[in-house]
mmCIF file of C-alpha atoms in Angstrom:
data_model
loop_
_atom_site.group_PDB
_atom_site.id
_atom_site.type_symbol
_atom_site.label_atom_id
_atom_site.label_comp_id
_atom_site.label_asym_id
_atom_site.label_seq_id
_atom_site.Cartn_x
_atom_site.Cartn_y
_atom_site.Cartn_z
ATOM 1 C CA MET A 1 -17.362 121.148 -165.193
ATOM 2 C CA SER A 2 -13.882 123.348 -165.511
ATOM 3 C CA PRO A 3 -14.193 125.376 -169.195
ATOM 4 C CA ARG A 4 -12.513 124.322 -171.421
ATOM 5 C CA ARG A 5 -9.405 125.621 -171.747
ATOM 6 C CA ILE A 6 -6.844 126.062 -175.225
ATOM 7 C CA THR A 7 -3.567 126.762 -174.455
ATOM 8 C CA PHE A 8 -2.218 128.561 -177.887
ATOM 9 C CA LEU A 9 1.384 127.469 -180.342
ATOM 10 C CA PRO A 10 3.483 129.272 -180.551
ATOM 11 C CA THR A 11 1.727 132.482 -178.180
ATOM 12 C CA LYS A 12 1.889 132.289 -174.558
ATOM 13 C CA ALA A 13 -2.082 133.379 -174.258
ATOM 14 C CA THR A 14 -5.059 130.900 -172.636
ATOM 15 C CA PHE A 15 -7.725 130.976 -174.107
ATOM 16 C CA LYS A 16 -11.755 130.147 -172.660
ATOM 17 C CA LEU A 17 -14.358 129.163 -175.206
ATOM 18 C CA GLY A 18 -17.278 130.375 -174.715
ATOM 19 C CA GLU A 19 -20.496 130.118 -177.921
ATOM 20 C CA ARG A 20 -20.171 128.270 -181.050
ATOM 21 C CA LEU A 21 -20.047 130.945 -183.051
ATOM 22 C CA GLY A 22 -20.968 128.782 -186.925
ATOM 23 C CA MET A 23 -20.604 125.695 -188.268
ATOM 24 C CA GLY A 24 -18.537 124.459 -191.672
ATOM 25 C CA THR A 25 -18.158 121.161 -193.022
ATOM 26 C CA VAL A 26 -14.324 121.307 -191.843
ATOM 27 C CA GLY A 27 -14.404 123.028 -189.283
ATOM 28 C CA VAL A 28 -15.975 124.256 -185.764
ATOM 29 C CA VAL A 29 -16.311 128.348 -184.772
ATOM 30 C CA TYR A 30 -15.819 130.174 -181.125
ATOM 31 C CA GLN A 31 -15.902 132.688 -179.661
ATOM 32 C CA ALA A 32 -13.318 132.504 -176.368
ATOM 33 C CA THR A 33 -11.428 134.586 -174.303
ATOM 34 C CA SER A 34 -7.490 134.656 -173.092
ATOM 35 C CA PRO A 35 -6.024 137.319 -170.553
ATOM 36 C CA ASP A 36 -3.859 138.054 -172.797
ATOM 37 C CA ILE A 37 -5.710 140.153 -175.515
ATOM 38 C CA ASP A 38 -8.199 142.663 -174.123
ATOM 39 C CA GLU A 39 -11.209 142.073 -177.174
ATOM 40 C CA PRO A 40 -13.169 138.367 -177.351
ATOM 41 C CA VAL A 41 -11.610 136.496 -180.284
ATOM 42 C CA ALA A 42 -13.207 134.010 -183.038
ATOM 43 C CA LEU A 43 -11.524 130.585 -181.246
ATOM 44 C CA LYS A 44 -11.524 128.176 -184.953
ATOM 45 C CA LEU A 45 -11.107 124.472 -185.736
ATOM 46 C CA LEU A 46 -10.764 121.561 -187.656
ATOM 47 C CA HIS A 47 -13.452 119.318 -187.489
ATOM 48 C CA PRO A 48 -11.177 115.607 -186.037
ATOM 49 C CA ASN A 49 -13.401 113.833 -188.592
ATOM 50 C CA VAL A 50 -11.159 115.691 -191.242
ATOM 51 C CA SER A 51 -7.924 116.153 -189.423
ATOM 52 C CA GLY A 52 -6.660 113.312 -191.180
ATOM 53 C CA ASP A 53 -7.701 114.148 -194.732
ATOM 54 C CA GLU A 54 -3.840 116.127 -196.406
ATOM 55 C CA ASN A 55 -5.223 118.224 -198.467
ATOM 56 C CA ILE A 56 -7.340 120.071 -195.727
ATOM 57 C CA VAL A 57 -4.566 120.182 -193.263
ATOM 58 C CA ASN A 58 -2.214 121.941 -195.746
ATOM 59 C CA ARG A 59 -4.554 124.321 -196.563
ATOM 60 C CA PHE A 60 -5.914 124.964 -193.395
ATOM 61 C CA GLU A 61 -1.909 125.616 -191.483
ATOM 62 C CA ARG A 62 -1.178 127.568 -194.537
ATOM 63 C CA GLU A 63 -4.005 129.371 -194.162
ATOM 64 C CA ILE A 64 -2.737 130.382 -191.035
ATOM 65 C CA MET A 65 0.679 131.056 -191.847
ATOM 66 C CA ILE A 66 -0.385 134.097 -194.406
ATOM 67 C CA MET A 67 -2.335 135.444 -192.061
ATOM 68 C CA GLU A 68 0.611 135.566 -190.052
ATOM 69 C CA ARG A 69 2.443 137.448 -192.378
ATOM 70 C CA LEU A 70 -0.634 139.911 -193.109
ATOM 71 C CA ASN A 71 -1.498 143.139 -191.188
ATOM 72 C CA HIS A 72 -3.748 146.164 -191.348
ATOM 73 C CA PRO A 73 -6.766 148.097 -190.990
ATOM 74 C CA HIS A 74 -8.600 146.258 -193.045
ATOM 75 C CA ILE A 75 -7.434 142.298 -192.479
ATOM 76 C CA VAL A 76 -9.303 140.310 -189.994
ATOM 77 C CA LYS A 77 -6.245 140.546 -187.348
ATOM 78 C CA HIS A 78 -4.441 137.128 -185.943
ATOM 79 C CA TYR A 79 -3.469 135.371 -182.496
ATOM 80 C CA GLY A 80 -2.008 132.118 -183.858
ATOM 81 C CA GLY A 81 -2.562 129.492 -184.157
ATOM 82 C CA GLY A 82 -1.280 125.759 -183.386
ATOM 83 C CA ILE A 83 -1.820 122.017 -182.557
ATOM 84 C CA MET A 84 -4.355 120.644 -179.527
ATOM 85 C CA ASP A 85 -5.192 117.083 -178.302
ATOM 86 C CA GLY A 86 -4.719 116.322 -182.232
ATOM 87 C CA GLN A 87 -7.177 119.196 -183.155
ATOM 88 C CA HIS A 88 -5.875 122.439 -185.384
ATOM 89 C CA PHE A 89 -7.023 125.439 -184.776
ATOM 90 C CA TYR A 90 -6.970 129.373 -184.719
ATOM 91 C CA ALA A 91 -7.231 133.047 -183.059
ATOM 92 C CA MET A 92 -8.449 135.953 -184.870
ATOM 93 C CA GLN A 93 -10.875 138.526 -184.591
ATOM 94 C CA LEU A 94 -13.913 137.634 -183.231
ATOM 95 C CA LEU A 95 -16.387 140.529 -186.079
ATOM 96 C CA ASP A 96 -20.141 140.548 -184.894
ATOM 97 C CA HIS A 97 -21.121 143.125 -186.630
ATOM 98 C CA GLY A 98 -22.955 141.400 -190.042
ATOM 99 C CA SER A 99 -21.276 141.194 -193.748
ATOM 100 C CA LEU A 100 -21.428 143.221 -196.626
ATOM 101 C CA LYS A 101 -23.938 140.947 -198.100
ATOM 102 C CA ASP A 102 -24.930 140.859 -194.908
ATOM 103 C CA ARG A 103 -26.319 144.686 -195.308
ATOM 104 C CA LEU A 104 -26.722 144.950 -199.425
ATOM 105 C CA GLN A 105 -29.663 141.291 -198.163
ATOM 106 C CA GLU A 106 -30.758 143.560 -195.940
ATOM 107 C CA GLN A 107 -31.317 147.701 -197.569
ATOM 108 C CA GLY A 108 -30.079 146.887 -201.384
ATOM 109 C CA PRO A 109 -27.865 148.037 -203.037
ATOM 110 C CA LEU A 110 -25.362 151.486 -201.370
ATOM 111 C CA PRO A 111 -25.560 155.232 -202.495
ATOM 112 C CA TRP A 112 -22.186 155.604 -205.084
ATOM 113 C CA PRO A 113 -19.868 157.995 -202.288
ATOM 114 C CA GLN A 114 -20.457 155.713 -199.726
ATOM 115 C CA VAL A 115 -19.066 152.272 -202.014
ATOM 116 C CA ALA A 116 -16.069 154.909 -203.666
ATOM 117 C CA VAL A 117 -15.877 154.987 -199.542
ATOM 118 C CA TYR A 118 -15.846 151.277 -198.587
ATOM 119 C CA THR A 119 -14.154 150.333 -202.687
ATOM 120 C CA ILE A 120 -11.739 152.281 -200.672
ATOM 121 C CA GLN A 121 -10.474 150.398 -197.458
ATOM 122 C CA ILE A 122 -11.416 146.886 -199.632
ATOM 123 C CA ALA A 123 -8.176 148.414 -201.824
ATOM 124 C CA SER A 124 -6.026 149.449 -199.242
ATOM 125 C CA ALA A 125 -6.292 146.068 -198.583
ATOM 126 C CA LEU A 126 -5.581 143.881 -201.402
ATOM 127 C CA GLN A 127 -2.710 146.031 -201.536
ATOM 128 C CA HIS A 128 -1.286 145.367 -198.623
ATOM 129 C CA ALA A 129 -2.020 141.664 -199.201
ATOM 130 C CA HIS A 130 -0.430 141.282 -202.800
ATOM 131 C CA ASN A 131 2.447 143.230 -201.589
ATOM 132 C CA HIS A 132 3.224 140.532 -199.241
ATOM 133 C CA GLY A 133 3.173 138.311 -202.515
ATOM 134 C CA ILE A 134 -1.462 136.621 -200.807
ATOM 135 C CA VAL A 135 -3.919 136.703 -203.990
ATOM 136 C CA HIS A 136 -6.472 136.508 -201.320
ATOM 137 C CA ARG A 137 -8.855 134.487 -204.540
ATOM 138 C CA ASP A 138 -11.539 135.284 -203.316
ATOM 139 C CA LEU A 139 -13.594 138.483 -202.363
ATOM 140 C CA LYS A 140 -16.561 139.236 -202.175
ATOM 141 C CA PRO A 141 -19.958 140.554 -200.207
ATOM 142 C CA SER A 142 -20.294 137.271 -197.260
ATOM 143 C CA ASN A 143 -15.988 137.403 -197.122
ATOM 144 C CA LEU A 144 -16.447 141.429 -195.704
ATOM 145 C CA PHE A 145 -16.741 142.247 -192.599
ATOM 146 C CA PHE A 146 -18.611 145.303 -190.254
ATOM 147 C CA ASP A 147 -16.305 146.137 -187.339
ATOM 148 C CA GLU A 148 -17.043 148.878 -184.345
ATOM 149 C CA LYS A 149 -16.885 151.455 -185.995
ATOM 150 C CA GLY A 150 -18.651 150.157 -189.569
ATOM 151 C CA ASN A 151 -15.446 149.638 -191.316
ATOM 152 C CA LEU A 152 -15.321 147.226 -193.979
ATOM 153 C CA VAL A 153 -12.672 144.237 -192.966
ATOM 154 C CA LEU A 154 -11.562 141.326 -195.508
ATOM 155 C CA GLY A 155 -11.518 138.411 -193.567
ATOM 156 C CA ASP A 156 -11.164 134.218 -195.642
ATOM 157 C CA PHE A 157 -7.876 133.235 -196.866
ATOM 158 C CA GLY A 158 -8.518 129.620 -197.281
ATOM 159 C CA ILE A 159 -7.781 129.780 -200.921
ATOM 160 C CA ALA A 160 -5.728 132.277 -201.125
ATOM 161 C CA ARG A 161 -2.847 131.982 -202.690
ATOM 162 C CA ASP A 162 0.767 132.327 -201.749
ATOM 163 C CA THR A 163 2.471 134.176 -205.047
ATOM 164 C CA HIS A 164 5.951 133.562 -203.164
ATOM 165 C CA SER A 165 5.779 129.899 -202.693
ATOM 166 C CA ALA A 166 7.366 127.483 -204.633
ATOM 167 C CA GLU A 167 4.890 124.487 -203.240
ATOM 168 C CA PHE A 168 1.313 125.580 -205.005
ATOM 169 C CA THR A 169 -0.894 122.943 -204.676
ATOM 170 C CA ASP A 170 -3.632 123.815 -207.046
ATOM 171 C CA HIS A 171 -1.931 123.881 -211.003
ATOM 172 C CA GLY A 172 -4.562 123.300 -213.307
ATOM 173 C CA MET A 173 -7.907 123.995 -210.548
ATOM 174 C CA THR A 174 -10.297 126.106 -210.681
ATOM 175 C CA VAL A 175 -10.586 127.181 -207.303
ATOM 176 C CA GLY A 176 -13.185 130.867 -205.790
ATOM 177 C CA THR A 177 -17.079 131.264 -205.774
ATOM 178 C CA TYR A 178 -18.370 131.625 -209.443
ATOM 179 C CA ALA A 179 -19.747 134.718 -209.031
ATOM 180 C CA TYR A 180 -16.923 136.434 -208.571
ATOM 181 C CA MET A 181 -14.330 135.150 -210.010
ATOM 182 C CA ALA A 182 -12.339 136.383 -212.452
ATOM 183 C CA PRO A 183 -11.780 134.956 -216.248
ATOM 184 C CA GLU A 184 -7.961 134.576 -215.851
ATOM 185 C CA GLN A 185 -9.153 131.929 -212.471
ATOM 186 C CA ILE A 186 -12.339 130.353 -214.702
ATOM 187 C CA THR A 187 -9.511 128.712 -217.240
ATOM 188 C CA ALA A 188 -6.476 128.040 -214.024
ATOM 189 C CA ASP A 189 -4.495 130.068 -215.344
ATOM 190 C CA SER A 190 -0.854 128.750 -214.099
ATOM 191 C CA HIS A 191 0.033 133.194 -213.576
ATOM 192 C CA LEU A 192 -3.196 134.151 -211.915
ATOM 193 C CA GLY A 193 -1.560 137.601 -210.084
ATOM 194 C CA PRO A 194 -3.368 140.091 -207.985
ATOM 195 C CA LYS A 195 -5.345 141.244 -211.025
ATOM 196 C CA ALA A 196 -7.756 138.859 -210.308
ATOM 197 C CA ASP A 197 -8.669 140.050 -207.452
ATOM 198 C CA LEU A 198 -9.122 143.248 -208.941
ATOM 199 C CA TYR A 199 -11.813 141.844 -211.359
ATOM 200 C CA SER A 200 -13.352 140.798 -208.061
ATOM 201 C CA LEU A 201 -13.441 144.446 -206.613
ATOM 202 C CA GLY A 202 -15.325 145.537 -209.687
ATOM 203 C CA CYS A 203 -18.130 142.728 -209.427
ATOM 204 C CA VAL A 204 -18.389 143.855 -205.446
ATOM 205 C CA MET A 205 -18.459 147.257 -206.462
ATOM 206 C CA TYR A 206 -20.705 146.468 -208.819
ATOM 207 C CA GLU A 207 -22.647 145.042 -206.203
ATOM 208 C CA MET A 208 -22.911 148.303 -204.144
ATOM 209 C CA LEU A 209 -24.331 150.132 -206.533
ATOM 210 C CA THR A 210 -27.108 147.799 -208.282
ATOM 211 C CA GLY A 211 -28.047 145.153 -205.447
ATOM 212 C CA SER A 212 -26.866 142.181 -207.597
ATOM 213 C CA PRO A 213 -23.082 140.461 -209.011
ATOM 214 C CA PRO A 214 -22.073 141.796 -213.207
ATOM 215 C CA PHE A 215 -23.422 138.398 -213.738
ATOM 216 C CA LYS A 216 -26.654 136.088 -212.775
ATOM 217 C CA GLY A 217 -27.825 132.018 -214.453
ATOM 218 C CA ALA A 218 -28.700 128.756 -213.157
ATOM 219 C CA ASN A 219 -25.769 127.121 -212.809
ATOM 220 C CA PHE A 220 -21.767 128.213 -212.465
ATOM 221 C CA ALA A 221 -21.331 127.476 -216.388
ATOM 222 C CA GLN A 222 -23.362 130.134 -217.415
ATOM 223 C CA VAL A 223 -22.342 132.380 -214.858
ATOM 224 C CA TRP A 224 -18.694 131.646 -216.265
ATOM 225 C CA GLU A 225 -19.295 131.836 -219.827
ATOM 226 C CA GLN A 226 -20.150 135.625 -219.098
ATOM 227 C CA HIS A 227 -17.759 136.385 -217.304
ATOM 228 C CA LEU A 228 -15.103 135.083 -220.433
ATOM 229 C CA ASN A 229 -17.476 136.644 -223.316
ATOM 230 C CA ARG A 230 -20.012 139.348 -221.959
ATOM 231 C CA ASP A 231 -19.605 142.816 -221.319
ATOM 232 C CA PRO A 232 -21.746 143.980 -217.696
ATOM 233 C CA GLU A 233 -25.514 145.490 -218.128
ATOM 234 C CA PRO A 234 -24.244 148.905 -217.403
ATOM 235 C CA LEU A 235 -24.918 150.788 -214.385
ATOM 236 C CA ALA A 236 -27.887 152.598 -215.160
ATOM 237 C CA LYS A 237 -29.835 149.818 -216.690
ATOM 238 C CA HIS A 238 -30.571 149.463 -212.942
ATOM 239 C CA GLY A 239 -31.711 152.935 -211.954
ATOM 240 C CA VAL A 240 -28.319 153.548 -210.125
ATOM 241 C CA ASP A 241 -27.317 157.582 -210.745
ATOM 242 C CA CYS A 242 -24.118 158.213 -210.911
ATOM 243 C CA PRO A 243 -20.539 160.203 -212.071
ATOM 244 C CA GLU A 244 -18.955 158.178 -214.962
ATOM 245 C CA TRP A 245 -16.567 158.521 -213.603
ATOM 246 C CA LEU A 246 -17.308 155.685 -211.083
ATOM 247 C CA GLU A 247 -18.718 153.758 -213.174
ATOM 248 C CA SER A 248 -15.621 154.086 -215.805
ATOM 249 C CA LEU A 249 -13.736 152.205 -213.260
ATOM 250 C CA VAL A 250 -15.960 149.767 -212.580
ATOM 251 C CA ARG A 251 -16.043 148.779 -216.389
ATOM 252 C CA GLN A 252 -11.879 148.861 -216.156
ATOM 253 C CA LEU A 253 -12.462 146.458 -213.695
ATOM 254 C CA LEU A 254 -14.688 144.270 -214.753
ATOM 255 C CA GLU A 255 -11.924 144.110 -218.645
ATOM 256 C CA LYS A 256 -11.116 140.650 -219.798
ATOM 257 C CA VAL A 257 -7.650 140.225 -219.732
ATOM 258 C CA PRO A 258 -6.300 141.574 -216.462
ATOM 259 C CA HIS A 259 -3.596 144.059 -218.615
ATOM 260 C CA ASP A 260 -6.619 146.118 -218.987
ATOM 261 C CA ARG A 261 -7.268 146.534 -215.386
ATOM 262 C CA PRO A 262 -5.661 148.865 -213.727
ATOM 263 C CA PHE A 263 -1.977 149.290 -212.604
ATOM 264 C CA SER A 264 -2.699 148.194 -208.320
ATOM 265 C CA ALA A 265 -5.466 148.400 -206.016
ATOM 266 C CA ARG A 266 -3.209 151.180 -204.578
ATOM 267 C CA THR A 267 -4.396 152.763 -208.150
ATOM 268 C CA VAL A 268 -8.388 152.473 -207.527
ATOM 269 C CA GLN A 269 -7.412 153.275 -204.174
ATOM 270 C CA GLY A 270 -5.475 157.014 -205.345
ATOM 271 C CA TYR A 271 -8.213 157.647 -208.998
ATOM 272 C CA LEU A 272 -11.385 157.358 -205.867
ATOM 273 C CA HIS A 273 -9.424 159.114 -203.823
ATOM 274 C CA GLN A 274 -8.641 161.746 -206.442
ATOM 275 C CA HIS A 275 -12.886 161.947 -207.430
ATOM 276 C CA LEU A 276 -13.954 162.451 -204.215
ATOM 277 C CA VAL A 277 -11.968 165.680 -203.516
ATOM 278 C CA GLU A 278 -13.212 166.496 -206.807
ATOM 279 C CA GLU A 279 -16.673 165.955 -206.272
ATOM 280 C CA PHE A 280 -16.685 167.388 -202.651
ATOM 281 C CA GLY A 281 -14.016 168.973 -201.932
ATOM 282 C CA GLU A 282 -12.215 168.793 -199.741
ATOM 283 C CA GLU A 283 -13.194 169.109 -196.220
ATOM 284 C CA GLU A 284 -16.482 166.668 -197.248
ATOM 285 C CA ALA A 285 -14.024 164.123 -198.801
ATOM 286 C CA LYS A 286 -12.460 163.601 -195.249
ATOM 287 C CA GLU A 287 -15.162 163.833 -193.805
ATOM 288 C CA LEU A 288 -16.725 161.086 -195.400
ATOM 289 C CA LEU A 289 -13.279 158.681 -195.090
ATOM 290 C CA THR A 290 -13.932 158.812 -191.380
ATOM 291 C CA ASN A 291 -16.998 159.558 -190.493
ATOM 292 C CA LEU A 292 -18.955 155.954 -191.840
ATOM 293 C CA PRO A 293 -23.483 154.791 -191.135
ATOM 294 C CA SER A 294 -23.332 153.138 -187.920
ATOM 295 C CA ILE A 295 -23.453 149.274 -187.491
ATOM 296 C CA SER A 296 -27.390 150.474 -186.468
ATOM 297 C CA ASN A 297 -27.088 153.755 -188.806
ATOM 298 C CA THR A 298 -27.014 152.232 -191.844
ATOM 299 C CA ALA A 299 -28.729 155.444 -194.003
ATOM 300 C CA PRO A 300 -26.138 156.498 -196.405
ATOM 301 C CA ILE A 301 -23.306 159.116 -196.575
ATOM 302 C CA ARG A 302 -24.968 161.888 -198.096
ATOM 303 C CA GLU A 303 -28.197 161.956 -199.591
ATOM 304 C CA GLN A 304 -28.407 163.764 -203.650
ATOM 305 C CA PRO A 305 -29.494 167.325 -203.928
ATOM 306 C CA ARG A 306 -32.220 165.397 -206.246
ATOM 307 C CA THR A 307 -33.420 163.114 -204.310
ATOM 308 C CA TRP A 308 -34.532 166.073 -201.895
ATOM 309 C CA VAL A 309 -36.354 167.387 -204.620
ATOM 310 C CA LEU A 310 -37.929 164.572 -204.517
ATOM 311 C CA TRP A 311 -39.071 164.087 -202.070
ATOM 312 C CA LEU A 312 -39.905 168.356 -201.584
ATOM 313 C CA ALA A 313 -42.099 167.600 -204.160
ATOM 314 C CA LEU A 314 -43.783 164.634 -203.189
ATOM 315 C CA ALA A 315 -44.752 166.683 -199.795
ATOM 316 C CA ALA A 316 -45.986 170.328 -200.946
ATOM 317 C CA ILE A 317 -47.945 166.972 -203.629
ATOM 318 C CA VAL A 318 -49.750 165.700 -199.852
ATOM 319 C CA ALA A 319 -49.740 168.918 -198.329
ATOM 320 C CA VAL A 320 -51.734 170.317 -200.688
ATOM 321 C CA CYS A 321 -54.729 166.684 -201.461
ATOM 322 C CA THR A 322 -54.857 167.117 -197.013
ATOM 323 C CA ILE A 323 -56.074 171.061 -197.936
ATOM 324 C CA ALA A 324 -58.633 169.827 -201.344
ATOM 325 C CA VAL A 325 -59.424 167.312 -198.494
ATOM 326 C CA LEU A 326 -60.108 169.419 -195.127
ATOM 327 C CA ARG A 327 -62.127 171.950 -197.177
ATOM 328 C CA GLY A 328 -63.984 170.153 -199.306
ATOM 329 C CA SER A 329 -64.689 168.394 -195.435
#
């Protein structure tokens, strides 16, 4: 039996389906190849049983149109979409090196310099989207994927809001992932804008530093109440040792009132870059920003001096004990 082929619209690329990568409630994702594209792609197909649901189809088509407007190294690449045999589909960059969520679950909190670098990358992606009138609304570790160079790439614009469109279909609806939602997102504010993504960025930063989101609870109502009314625990309570300027940024991103957060994602970028240069110097800061840990090696970018002191002290104690045992024998 010959491989199934898909003719893409509006592009001329022809794709050959390969391994199924995943399946959700509304679609299936396959690995696919095309002679017109140098690398394999991920191809998403809507399930036939939801093709008659106007809301799902509209959201799917809107995601395609949004992705066509975005072109950024830290946003998943889009290769077009269309309809095949009544099934909606589109192809995107294949990111098969895991997500930030996977990394945190496997290895726990990240060292603060690495968190700062990843935050610069995420903020850069958000600024590009915001420049095009797009609010992501679902920024979280599971939607941040690693490319082959170890950089983070923002994906899944399925519930993104196009502020340039007059046809909002979700007025009064609360959408997003409750552990990362801004207060104005929880209350379904009709004027929700880019600063909601900045709040989510603060949640992601907090989780990268501590290993868990800033607010937890047995259900969404408990978590929402904290987003609306509580301050997150200081990072020191989680054993995080980072500069005050970094914790100050996290606190500002998690302000309840949008106006109290940083002016823009670009502001966050500039703030972090400036402090990394002040902390490490121009050359080492550049090294941090360009030489991330490889996918197979997630060791910290730079061990803090006090960590080395502890390791050396421990080694000295072990050596003394060993010598004592040998002499005693």
